[in-house]
Amino acid sequence: MADRRRLERFLRSKLREAGQQYEEFRRSSDGQLEEAREAYQVARNARGLPTDDAGRAKIVCRRYAERRAAKLDEEFRPACYEAGHPDCEGCVEDVHEGRIETW
């Protein structure tokens, strides 16, 4: 009788651990899938920008309100990007969302 209870406790604990591991894995894979979808959308939006003959994106600078042809880096930020500047941060968000003003 005692062996049976011990076996039941052992099996329940192992099944609980397996369930927790499964749930953790599922959350992780759901997060990775969402990140991949976002990265794809950002890349698609940035690649859809009009470009000049040199391959630079034709955007309107939010900071100086002027037309610019700027290369985009691997994170799809214009070459003129300055970290921490609100206009530059907004410009990058607009590029990622596909709503940047172009010419």
PDB file of N, CA and C in Angstrom:
ATOM      1  N   MET A   1       0.819  -1.189   0.000  1.00  0.00           N
ATOM      2  CA  MET A   1       0.000   0.000   0.000  1.00  0.00           C
ATOM      3  C   MET A   1       0.869   1.262   0.000  1.00  0.00           C
ATOM      4  N   ALA A   2       1.902   1.281   0.828  1.00  0.00           N
ATOM      5  CA  ALA A   2       2.782   2.443   0.896  1.00  0.00           C
ATOM      6  C   ALA A   2       3.546   2.613  -0.408  1.00  0.00           C
ATOM      7  N   ASP A   3       3.928   1.503  -1.010  1.00  0.00           N
ATOM      8  CA  ASP A   3       4.648   1.569  -2.282  1.00  0.00           C
ATOM      9  C   ASP A   3       3.758   2.153  -3.383  1.00  0.00           C
ATOM     10  N   ARG A   4       2.490   1.809  -3.340  1.00  0.00           N
ATOM     11  CA  ARG A   4       1.566   2.326  -4.342  1.00  0.00           C
ATOM     12  C   ARG A   4       1.408   3.839  -4.214  1.00  0.00           C
ATOM     13  N   ARG A   5       1.286   4.334  -2.988  1.00  0.00           N
ATOM     14  CA  ARG A   5       1.167   5.784  -2.764  1.00  0.00           C
ATOM     15  C   ARG A   5       2.433   6.509  -3.198  1.00  0.00           C
ATOM     16  N   ARG A   6       3.542   5.924  -2.867  1.00  0.00           N
ATOM     17  CA  ARG A   6       4.813   6.529  -3.260  1.00  0.00           C
ATOM     18  C   ARG A   6       4.924   6.586  -4.783  1.00  0.00           C
ATOM     19  N   LEU A   7       4.504   5.529  -5.453  1.00  0.00           N
ATOM     20  CA  LEU A   7       4.511   5.485  -6.904  1.00  0.00           C
ATOM     21  C   LEU A   7       3.564   6.542  -7.482  1.00  0.00           C
ATOM     22  N   GLU A   8       2.373   6.677  -6.896  1.00  0.00           N
ATOM     23  CA  GLU A   8       1.422   7.697  -7.348  1.00  0.00           C
ATOM     24  C   GLU A   8       2.007   9.101  -7.201  1.00  0.00           C
ATOM     25  N   ARG A   9       2.592   9.384  -6.054  1.00  0.00           N
ATOM     26  CA  ARG A   9       3.213  10.702  -5.834  1.00  0.00           C
ATOM     27  C   ARG A   9       4.331  10.948  -6.837  1.00  0.00           C
ATOM     28  N   PHE A  10       5.142   9.914  -7.064  1.00  0.00           N
ATOM     29  CA  PHE A  10       6.238  10.039  -8.014  1.00  0.00           C
ATOM     30  C   PHE A  10       5.713  10.331  -9.423  1.00  0.00           C
ATOM     31  N   LEU A  11       4.717   9.573  -9.856  1.00  0.00           N
ATOM     32  CA  LEU A  11       4.144   9.773 -11.185  1.00  0.00           C
ATOM     33  C   LEU A  11       3.489  11.141 -11.309  1.00  0.00           C
ATOM     34  N   ARG A  12       2.756  11.579 -10.306  1.00  0.00           N
ATOM     35  CA  ARG A  12       2.124  12.905 -10.347  1.00  0.00           C
ATOM     36  C   ARG A  12       3.168  14.011 -10.439  1.00  0.00           C
ATOM     37  N   SER A  13       4.228  13.875  -9.660  1.00  0.00           N
ATOM     38  CA  SER A  13       5.261  14.923  -9.697  1.00  0.00           C
ATOM     39  C   SER A  13       5.931  14.960 -11.078  1.00  0.00           C
ATOM     40  N   LYS A  14       6.181  13.795 -11.652  1.00  0.00           N
ATOM     41  CA  LYS A  14       6.822  13.755 -12.974  1.00  0.00           C
ATOM     42  C   LYS A  14       5.881  14.290 -14.056  1.00  0.00           C
ATOM     43  N   LEU A  15       4.610  13.952 -13.964  1.00  0.00           N
ATOM     44  CA  LEU A  15       3.645  14.472 -14.941  1.00  0.00           C
ATOM     45  C   LEU A  15       3.493  15.991 -14.797  1.00  0.00           C
ATOM     46  N   ARG A  16       3.486  16.474 -13.573  1.00  0.00           N
ATOM     47  CA  ARG A  16       3.400  17.923 -13.340  1.00  0.00           C
ATOM     48  C   ARG A  16       4.619  18.631 -13.935  1.00  0.00           C
ATOM     49  N   GLU A  17       5.803  18.065 -13.716  1.00  0.00           N
ATOM     50  CA  GLU A  17       7.027  18.639 -14.285  1.00  0.00           C
ATOM     51  C   GLU A  17       6.963  18.658 -15.812  1.00  0.00           C
ATOM     52  N   ALA A  18       6.488  17.549 -16.379  1.00  0.00           N
ATOM     53  CA  ALA A  18       6.382  17.480 -17.842  1.00  0.00           C
ATOM     54  C   ALA A  18       5.387  18.517 -18.349  1.00  0.00           C
ATOM     55  N   GLY A  19       4.278  18.692 -17.658  1.00  0.00           N
ATOM     56  CA  GLY A  19       3.289  19.700 -18.046  1.00  0.00           C
ATOM     57  C   GLY A  19       3.856  21.104 -17.962  1.00  0.00           C
ATOM     58  N   GLN A  20       4.619  21.386 -16.918  1.00  0.00           N
ATOM     59  CA  GLN A  20       5.226  22.707 -16.776  1.00  0.00           C
ATOM     60  C   GLN A  20       6.256  22.955 -17.869  1.00  0.00           C
ATOM     61  N   GLN A  21       7.051  21.945 -18.189  1.00  0.00           N
ATOM     62  CA  GLN A  21       8.036  22.089 -19.256  1.00  0.00           C
ATOM     63  C   GLN A  21       7.363  22.314 -20.602  1.00  0.00           C
ATOM     64  N   TYR A  22       6.272  21.593 -20.837  1.00  0.00           N
ATOM     65  CA  TYR A  22       5.538  21.766 -22.083  1.00  0.00           C
ATOM     66  C   TYR A  22       4.989  23.183 -22.190  1.00  0.00           C
ATOM     67  N   GLU A  23       4.389  23.686 -21.116  1.00  0.00           N
ATOM     68  CA  GLU A  23       3.816  25.035 -21.127  1.00  0.00           C
ATOM     69  C   GLU A  23       4.909  26.085 -21.341  1.00  0.00           C
ATOM     70  N   GLU A  24       6.047  25.894 -20.706  1.00  0.00           N
ATOM     71  CA  GLU A  24       7.172  26.823 -20.883  1.00  0.00           C
ATOM     72  C   GLU A  24       7.655  26.809 -22.333  1.00  0.00           C
ATOM     73  N   PHE A  25       7.771  25.625 -22.910  1.00  0.00           N
ATOM     74  CA  PHE A  25       8.187  25.495 -24.303  1.00  0.00           C
ATOM     75  C   PHE A  25       7.176  26.160 -25.229  1.00  0.00           C
ATOM     76  N   ARG A  26       5.888  25.943 -24.956  1.00  0.00           N
ATOM     77  CA  ARG A  26       4.846  26.525 -25.804  1.00  0.00           C
ATOM     78  C   ARG A  26       4.875  28.042 -25.759  1.00  0.00           C
ATOM     79  N   ARG A  27       5.028  28.612 -24.566  1.00  0.00           N
ATOM     80  CA  ARG A  27       5.123  30.074 -24.455  1.00  0.00           C
ATOM     81  C   ARG A  27       6.334  30.598 -25.206  1.00  0.00           C
ATOM     82  N   SER A  28       7.446  29.899 -25.071  1.00  0.00           N
ATOM     83  CA  SER A  28       8.670  30.307 -25.746  1.00  0.00           C
ATOM     84  C   SER A  28       8.497  30.275 -27.266  1.00  0.00           C
ATOM     85  N   SER A  29       7.918  29.214 -27.780  1.00  0.00           N
ATOM     86  CA  SER A  29       7.757  29.114 -29.236  1.00  0.00           C
ATOM     87  C   SER A  29       6.737  30.123 -29.741  1.00  0.00           C
ATOM     88  N   ASP A  30       5.689  30.415 -28.966  1.00  0.00           N
ATOM     89  CA  ASP A  30       4.723  31.441 -29.367  1.00  0.00           C
ATOM     90  C   ASP A  30       5.412  32.804 -29.448  1.00  0.00           C
ATOM     91  N   GLY A  31       6.272  33.100 -28.478  1.00  0.00           N
ATOM     92  CA  GLY A  31       7.004  34.365 -28.485  1.00  0.00           C
ATOM     93  C   GLY A  31       7.953  34.469 -29.664  1.00  0.00           C
ATOM     94  N   GLN A  32       8.625  33.370 -29.973  1.00  0.00           N
ATOM     95  CA  GLN A  32       9.551  33.363 -31.098  1.00  0.00           C
ATOM     96  C   GLN A  32       8.810  33.539 -32.410  1.00  0.00           C
ATOM     97  N   LEU A  33       7.661  32.930 -32.522  1.00  0.00           N
ATOM     98  CA  LEU A  33       6.864  33.067 -33.732  1.00  0.00           C
ATOM     99  C   LEU A  33       6.408  34.510 -33.909  1.00  0.00           C
ATOM    100  N   GLU A  34       5.976  35.139 -32.837  1.00  0.00           N
ATOM    101  CA  GLU A  34       5.542  36.539 -32.911  1.00  0.00           C
ATOM    102  C   GLU A  34       6.714  37.454 -33.285  1.00  0.00           C
ATOM    103  N   GLU A  35       7.891  37.209 -32.706  1.00  0.00           N
ATOM    104  CA  GLU A  35       9.079  37.995 -33.049  1.00  0.00           C
ATOM    105  C   GLU A  35       9.422  37.828 -34.527  1.00  0.00           C
ATOM    106  N   ALA A  36       9.335  36.615 -35.036  1.00  0.00           N
ATOM    107  CA  ALA A  36       9.637  36.363 -36.448  1.00  0.00           C
ATOM    108  C   ALA A  36       8.638  37.091 -37.347  1.00  0.00           C
ATOM    109  N   ARG A  37       7.370  37.074 -36.969  1.00  0.00           N
ATOM    110  CA  ARG A  37       6.364  37.788 -37.764  1.00  0.00           C
ATOM    111  C   ARG A  37       6.640  39.282 -37.788  1.00  0.00           C
ATOM    112  N   GLU A  38       6.980  39.848 -36.624  1.00  0.00           N
ATOM    113  CA  GLU A  38       7.282  41.282 -36.554  1.00  0.00           C
ATOM    114  C   GLU A  38       8.502  41.617 -37.395  1.00  0.00           C
ATOM    115  N   ALA A  39       9.554  40.801 -37.304  1.00  0.00           N
ATOM    116  CA  ALA A  39      10.774  41.050 -38.073  1.00  0.00           C
ATOM    117  C   ALA A  39      10.482  40.981 -39.576  1.00  0.00           C
ATOM    118  N   TYR A  40       9.669  40.032 -39.984  1.00  0.00           N
ATOM    119  CA  TYR A  40       9.300  39.915 -41.394  1.00  0.00           C
ATOM    120  C   TYR A  40       8.544  41.156 -41.849  1.00  0.00           C
ATOM    121  N   GLN A  41       7.588  41.607 -41.046  1.00  0.00           N
ATOM    122  CA  GLN A  41       6.783  42.776 -41.398  1.00  0.00           C
ATOM    123  C   GLN A  41       7.664  44.020 -41.512  1.00  0.00           C
ATOM    124  N   VAL A  42       8.578  44.210 -40.557  1.00  0.00           N
ATOM    125  CA  VAL A  42       9.479  45.365 -40.593  1.00  0.00           C
ATOM    126  C   VAL A  42      10.347  45.317 -41.843  1.00  0.00           C
ATOM    127  N   ALA A  43      10.915  44.154 -42.128  1.00  0.00           N
ATOM    128  CA  ALA A  43      11.776  44.028 -43.310  1.00  0.00           C
ATOM    129  C   ALA A  43      10.983  44.285 -44.586  1.00  0.00           C
ATOM    130  N   ARG A  44       9.769  43.768 -44.644  1.00  0.00           N
ATOM    131  CA  ARG A  44       8.930  43.984 -45.830  1.00  0.00           C
ATOM    132  C   ARG A  44       8.606  45.461 -46.017  1.00  0.00           C
ATOM    133  N   ASN A  45       8.273  46.147 -44.918  1.00  0.00           N
ATOM    134  CA  ASN A  45       7.973  47.572 -45.001  1.00  0.00           C
ATOM    135  C   ASN A  45       9.200  48.376 -45.434  1.00  0.00           C
ATOM    136  N   ALA A  46      10.360  48.059 -44.846  1.00  0.00           N
ATOM    137  CA  ALA A  46      11.573  48.804 -45.173  1.00  0.00           C
ATOM    138  C   ALA A  46      12.029  48.526 -46.607  1.00  0.00           C
ATOM    139  N   ARG A  47      11.899  47.298 -47.047  1.00  0.00           N
ATOM    140  CA  ARG A  47      12.324  46.956 -48.418  1.00  0.00           C
ATOM    141  C   ARG A  47      11.374  47.537 -49.456  1.00  0.00           C
ATOM    142  N   GLY A  48      10.181  47.904 -49.047  1.00  0.00           N
ATOM    143  CA  GLY A  48       9.204  48.461 -49.975  1.00  0.00           C
ATOM    144  C   GLY A  48       9.353  49.955 -50.198  1.00  0.00           C
ATOM    145  N   LEU A  49      10.323  50.576 -49.530  1.00  0.00           N
ATOM    146  CA  LEU A  49      10.536  52.012 -49.708  1.00  0.00           C
ATOM    147  C   LEU A  49      11.123  52.299 -51.086  1.00  0.00           C
ATOM    148  N   PRO A  50      10.741  53.415 -51.690  1.00  0.00           N
ATOM    149  CA  PRO A  50      11.358  53.777 -52.973  1.00  0.00           C
ATOM    150  C   PRO A  50      12.843  54.080 -52.779  1.00  0.00           C
ATOM    151  N   THR A  51      13.633  53.732 -53.779  1.00  0.00           N
ATOM    152  CA  THR A  51      15.082  53.946 -53.677  1.00  0.00           C
ATOM    153  C   THR A  51      15.603  54.694 -54.894  1.00  0.00           C
ATOM    154  N   ASP A  52      16.784  55.274 -54.718  1.00  0.00           N
ATOM    155  CA  ASP A  52      17.432  55.936 -55.849  1.00  0.00           C
ATOM    156  C   ASP A  52      18.323  54.919 -56.563  1.00  0.00           C
ATOM    157  N   ASP A  53      19.099  55.385 -57.527  1.00  0.00           N
ATOM    158  CA  ASP A  53      19.945  54.487 -58.319  1.00  0.00           C
ATOM    159  C   ASP A  53      21.029  53.807 -57.483  1.00  0.00           C
ATOM    160  N   ALA A  54      21.428  54.441 -56.371  1.00  0.00           N
ATOM    161  CA  ALA A  54      22.471  53.878 -55.508  1.00  0.00           C
ATOM    162  C   ALA A  54      21.894  52.938 -54.454  1.00  0.00           C
ATOM    163  N   GLY A  55      20.584  52.726 -54.458  1.00  0.00           N
ATOM    164  CA  GLY A  55      19.969  51.819 -53.496  1.00  0.00           C
ATOM    165  C   GLY A  55      19.640  52.454 -52.158  1.00  0.00           C
ATOM    166  N   ARG A  56      19.701  53.775 -52.098  1.00  0.00           N
ATOM    167  CA  ARG A  56      19.377  54.472 -50.849  1.00  0.00           C
ATOM    168  C   ARG A  56      17.876  54.752 -50.791  1.00  0.00           C
ATOM    169  N   ALA A  57      17.300  54.634 -49.599  1.00  0.00           N
ATOM    170  CA  ALA A  57      15.867  54.876 -49.423  1.00  0.00           C
ATOM    171  C   ALA A  57      15.578  56.361 -49.544  1.00  0.00           C
ATOM    172  N   LYS A  58      14.519  56.696 -50.262  1.00  0.00           N
ATOM    173  CA  LYS A  58      14.116  58.095 -50.446  1.00  0.00           C
ATOM    174  C   LYS A  58      13.083  58.434 -49.371  1.00  0.00           C
ATOM    175  N   ILE A  59      13.547  59.075 -48.307  1.00  0.00           N
ATOM    176  CA  ILE A  59      12.666  59.417 -47.204  1.00  0.00           C
ATOM    177  C   ILE A  59      12.664  60.917 -46.963  1.00  0.00           C
ATOM    178  N   VAL A  60      11.660  61.386 -46.244  1.00  0.00           N
ATOM    179  CA  VAL A  60      11.617  62.781 -45.818  1.00  0.00           C
ATOM    180  C   VAL A  60      12.027  62.798 -44.351  1.00  0.00           C
ATOM    181  N   CYS A  61      13.102  63.498 -44.057  1.00  0.00           N
ATOM    182  CA  CYS A  61      13.651  63.562 -42.707  1.00  0.00           C
ATOM    183  C   CYS A  61      12.686  64.301 -41.782  1.00  0.00           C
ATOM    184  N   ARG A  62      12.325  63.672 -40.701  1.00  0.00           N
ATOM    185  CA  ARG A  62      11.425  64.310 -39.731  1.00  0.00           C
ATOM    186  C   ARG A  62      12.150  65.392 -38.936  1.00  0.00           C
ATOM    187  N   ARG A  63      13.436  65.215 -38.748  1.00  0.00           N
ATOM    188  CA  ARG A  63      14.207  66.159 -37.930  1.00  0.00           C
ATOM    189  C   ARG A  63      14.411  67.488 -38.635  1.00  0.00           C
ATOM    190  N   TYR A  64      14.775  67.432 -39.913  1.00  0.00           N
ATOM    191  CA  TYR A  64      15.079  68.650 -40.660  1.00  0.00           C
ATOM    192  C   TYR A  64      14.046  68.964 -41.730  1.00  0.00           C
ATOM    193  N   ALA A  65      13.022  68.154 -41.844  1.00  0.00           N
ATOM    194  CA  ALA A  65      11.937  68.352 -42.809  1.00  0.00           C
ATOM    195  C   ALA A  65      12.479  68.585 -44.218  1.00  0.00           C
ATOM    196  N   GLU A  66      13.350  67.634 -44.629  1.00  0.00           N
ATOM    197  CA  GLU A  66      13.913  67.728 -45.971  1.00  0.00           C
ATOM    198  C   GLU A  66      13.979  66.337 -46.600  1.00  0.00           C
ATOM    199  N   ARG A  67      14.020  66.327 -47.915  1.00  0.00           N
ATOM    200  CA  ARG A  67      14.149  65.058 -48.628  1.00  0.00           C
ATOM    201  C   ARG A  67      15.566  64.535 -48.452  1.00  0.00           C
ATOM    202  N   ARG A  68      15.656  63.227 -48.239  1.00  0.00           N
ATOM    203  CA  ARG A  68      16.971  62.598 -48.107  1.00  0.00           C
ATOM    204  C   ARG A  68      16.961  61.246 -48.779  1.00  0.00           C
ATOM    205  N   ALA A  69      18.090  60.900 -49.301  1.00  0.00           N
ATOM    206  CA  ALA A  69      18.317  59.538 -49.780  1.00  0.00           C
ATOM    207  C   ALA A  69      19.334  58.946 -48.817  1.00  0.00           C
ATOM    208  N   ALA A  70      18.908  57.991 -48.014  1.00  0.00           N
ATOM    209  CA  ALA A  70      19.767  57.457 -46.962  1.00  0.00           C
ATOM    210  C   ALA A  70      19.836  55.938 -47.036  1.00  0.00           C
ATOM    211  N   LYS A  71      21.028  55.406 -46.827  1.00  0.00           N
ATOM    212  CA  LYS A  71      21.196  53.960 -46.709  1.00  0.00           C
ATOM    213  C   LYS A  71      20.565  53.522 -45.394  1.00  0.00           C
ATOM    214  N   LEU A  72      19.953  52.349 -45.397  1.00  0.00           N
ATOM    215  CA  LEU A  72      19.402  51.780 -44.174  1.00  0.00           C
ATOM    216  C   LEU A  72      20.365  50.723 -43.647  1.00  0.00           C
ATOM    217  N   ASP A  73      20.599  50.720 -42.328  1.00  0.00           N
ATOM    218  CA  ASP A  73      21.490  49.719 -41.741  1.00  0.00           C
ATOM    219  C   ASP A  73      20.732  48.402 -41.528  1.00  0.00           C
ATOM    220  N   GLU A  74      21.374  47.448 -40.863  1.00  0.00           N
ATOM    221  CA  GLU A  74      20.768  46.119 -40.686  1.00  0.00           C
ATOM    222  C   GLU A  74      19.520  46.146 -39.805  1.00  0.00           C
ATOM    223  N   GLU A  75      19.331  47.211 -39.038  1.00  0.00           N
ATOM    224  CA  GLU A  75      18.118  47.368 -38.224  1.00  0.00           C
ATOM    225  C   GLU A  75      17.135  48.325 -38.896  1.00  0.00           C
ATOM    226  N   PHE A  76      17.361  48.608 -40.174  1.00  0.00           N
ATOM    227  CA  PHE A  76      16.511  49.462 -40.996  1.00  0.00           C
ATOM    228  C   PHE A  76      16.412  50.886 -40.440  1.00  0.00           C
ATOM    229  N   ARG A  77      17.548  51.409 -39.965  1.00  0.00           N
ATOM    230  CA  ARG A  77      17.631  52.798 -39.528  1.00  0.00           C
ATOM    231  C   ARG A  77      18.390  53.576 -40.588  1.00  0.00           C
ATOM    232  N   PRO A  78      17.942  54.796 -40.916  1.00  0.00           N
ATOM    233  CA  PRO A  78      18.669  55.600 -41.901  1.00  0.00           C
ATOM    234  C   PRO A  78      20.076  55.943 -41.396  1.00  0.00           C
ATOM    235  N   ALA A  79      20.981  56.191 -42.335  1.00  0.00           N
ATOM    236  CA  ALA A  79      22.362  56.515 -41.975  1.00  0.00           C
ATOM    237  C   ALA A  79      22.442  57.788 -41.128  1.00  0.00           C
ATOM    238  N   CYS A  80      21.472  58.678 -41.274  1.00  0.00           N
ATOM    239  CA  CYS A  80      21.478  59.939 -40.526  1.00  0.00           C
ATOM    240  C   CYS A  80      20.883  59.784 -39.124  1.00  0.00           C
ATOM    241  N   TYR A  81      20.519  58.589 -38.737  1.00  0.00           N
ATOM    242  CA  TYR A  81      19.868  58.318 -37.450  1.00  0.00           C
ATOM    243  C   TYR A  81      20.762  58.703 -36.275  1.00  0.00           C
ATOM    244  N   GLU A  82      20.173  59.384 -35.293  1.00  0.00           N
ATOM    245  CA  GLU A  82      20.883  59.747 -34.059  1.00  0.00           C
ATOM    246  C   GLU A  82      20.092  59.163 -32.890  1.00  0.00           C
ATOM    247  N   ALA A  83      20.705  58.229 -32.183  1.00  0.00           N
ATOM    248  CA  ALA A  83      20.027  57.550 -31.073  1.00  0.00           C
ATOM    249  C   ALA A  83      19.608  58.559 -30.005  1.00  0.00           C
ATOM    250  N   GLY A  84      18.396  58.393 -29.515  1.00  0.00           N
ATOM    251  CA  GLY A  84      17.901  59.235 -28.446  1.00  0.00           C
ATOM    252  C   GLY A  84      17.179  60.485 -28.906  1.00  0.00           C
ATOM    253  N   HIS A  85      17.344  60.869 -30.156  1.00  0.00           N
ATOM    254  CA  HIS A  85      16.651  62.059 -30.649  1.00  0.00           C
ATOM    255  C   HIS A  85      15.220  61.663 -30.991  1.00  0.00           C
ATOM    256  N   PRO A  86      14.225  62.398 -30.463  1.00  0.00           N
ATOM    257  CA  PRO A  86      12.825  62.001 -30.662  1.00  0.00           C
ATOM    258  C   PRO A  86      12.395  61.938 -32.130  1.00  0.00           C
ATOM    259  N   ASP A  87      12.864  62.861 -32.940  1.00  0.00           N
ATOM    260  CA  ASP A  87      12.497  62.834 -34.362  1.00  0.00           C
ATOM    261  C   ASP A  87      13.105  61.620 -35.059  1.00  0.00           C
ATOM    262  N   CYS A  88      14.349  61.307 -34.721  1.00  0.00           N
ATOM    263  CA  CYS A  88      15.006  60.143 -35.323  1.00  0.00           C
ATOM    264  C   CYS A  88      14.342  58.843 -34.862  1.00  0.00           C
ATOM    265  N   GLU A  89      14.001  58.771 -33.586  1.00  0.00           N
ATOM    266  CA  GLU A  89      13.308  57.591 -33.071  1.00  0.00           C
ATOM    267  C   GLU A  89      11.964  57.424 -33.772  1.00  0.00           C
ATOM    268  N   GLY A  90      11.244  58.533 -33.964  1.00  0.00           N
ATOM    269  CA  GLY A  90       9.966  58.485 -34.663  1.00  0.00           C
ATOM    270  C   GLY A  90      10.124  58.066 -36.107  1.00  0.00           C
ATOM    271  N   CYS A  91      11.182  58.516 -36.733  1.00  0.00           N
ATOM    272  CA  CYS A  91      11.460  58.154 -38.125  1.00  0.00           C
ATOM    273  C   CYS A  91      11.662  56.644 -38.244  1.00  0.00           C
ATOM    274  N   VAL A  92      12.450  56.070 -37.343  1.00  0.00           N
ATOM    275  CA  VAL A  92      12.704  54.631 -37.375  1.00  0.00           C
ATOM    276  C   VAL A  92      11.400  53.864 -37.142  1.00  0.00           C
ATOM    277  N   GLU A  93      10.590  54.324 -36.205  1.00  0.00           N
ATOM    278  CA  GLU A  93       9.290  53.675 -35.973  1.00  0.00           C
ATOM    279  C   GLU A  93       8.434  53.721 -37.236  1.00  0.00           C
ATOM    280  N   ASP A  94       8.449  54.868 -37.905  1.00  0.00           N
ATOM    281  CA  ASP A  94       7.668  55.001 -39.136  1.00  0.00           C
ATOM    282  C   ASP A  94       8.178  54.071 -40.232  1.00  0.00           C
ATOM    283  N   VAL A  95       9.489  53.927 -40.352  1.00  0.00           N
ATOM    284  CA  VAL A  95      10.059  53.001 -41.334  1.00  0.00           C
ATOM    285  C   VAL A  95       9.593  51.583 -41.003  1.00  0.00           C
ATOM    286  N   HIS A  96       9.681  51.204 -39.733  1.00  0.00           N
ATOM    287  CA  HIS A  96       9.293  49.855 -39.319  1.00  0.00           C
ATOM    288  C   HIS A  96       7.809  49.594 -39.550  1.00  0.00           C
ATOM    289  N   GLU A  97       6.988  50.615 -39.359  1.00  0.00           N
ATOM    290  CA  GLU A  97       5.547  50.449 -39.515  1.00  0.00           C
ATOM    291  C   GLU A  97       5.085  50.635 -40.967  1.00  0.00           C
ATOM    292  N   GLY A  98       5.974  51.094 -41.822  1.00  0.00           N
ATOM    293  CA  GLY A  98       5.638  51.286 -43.231  1.00  0.00           C
ATOM    294  C   GLY A  98       4.845  52.551 -43.500  1.00  0.00           C
ATOM    295  N   ARG A  99       4.974  53.544 -42.643  1.00  0.00           N
ATOM    296  CA  ARG A  99       4.208  54.780 -42.819  1.00  0.00           C
ATOM    297  C   ARG A  99       5.105  56.012 -42.956  1.00  0.00           C
ATOM    298  N   ILE A 100       6.357  55.808 -43.322  1.00  0.00           N
ATOM    299  CA  ILE A 100       7.303  56.916 -43.490  1.00  0.00           C
ATOM    300  C   ILE A 100       6.959  57.700 -44.745  1.00  0.00           C
ATOM    301  N   GLU A 101       7.140  59.020 -44.677  1.00  0.00           N
ATOM    302  CA  GLU A 101       6.891  59.850 -45.849  1.00  0.00           C
ATOM    303  C   GLU A 101       8.061  59.693 -46.807  1.00  0.00           C
ATOM    304  N   THR A 102       7.754  59.465 -48.081  1.00  0.00           N
ATOM    305  CA  THR A 102       8.792  59.259 -49.084  1.00  0.00           C
ATOM    306  C   THR A 102       8.585  60.267 -50.219  1.00  0.00           C
ATOM    307  N   TRP A 103       9.513  60.236 -51.146  1.00  0.00           N
ATOM    308  CA  TRP A 103       9.416  61.106 -52.325  1.00  0.00           C
ATOM    309  C   TRP A 103       9.811  60.349 -53.558  1.00  0.00           C
TER     310      TRP A 103
END
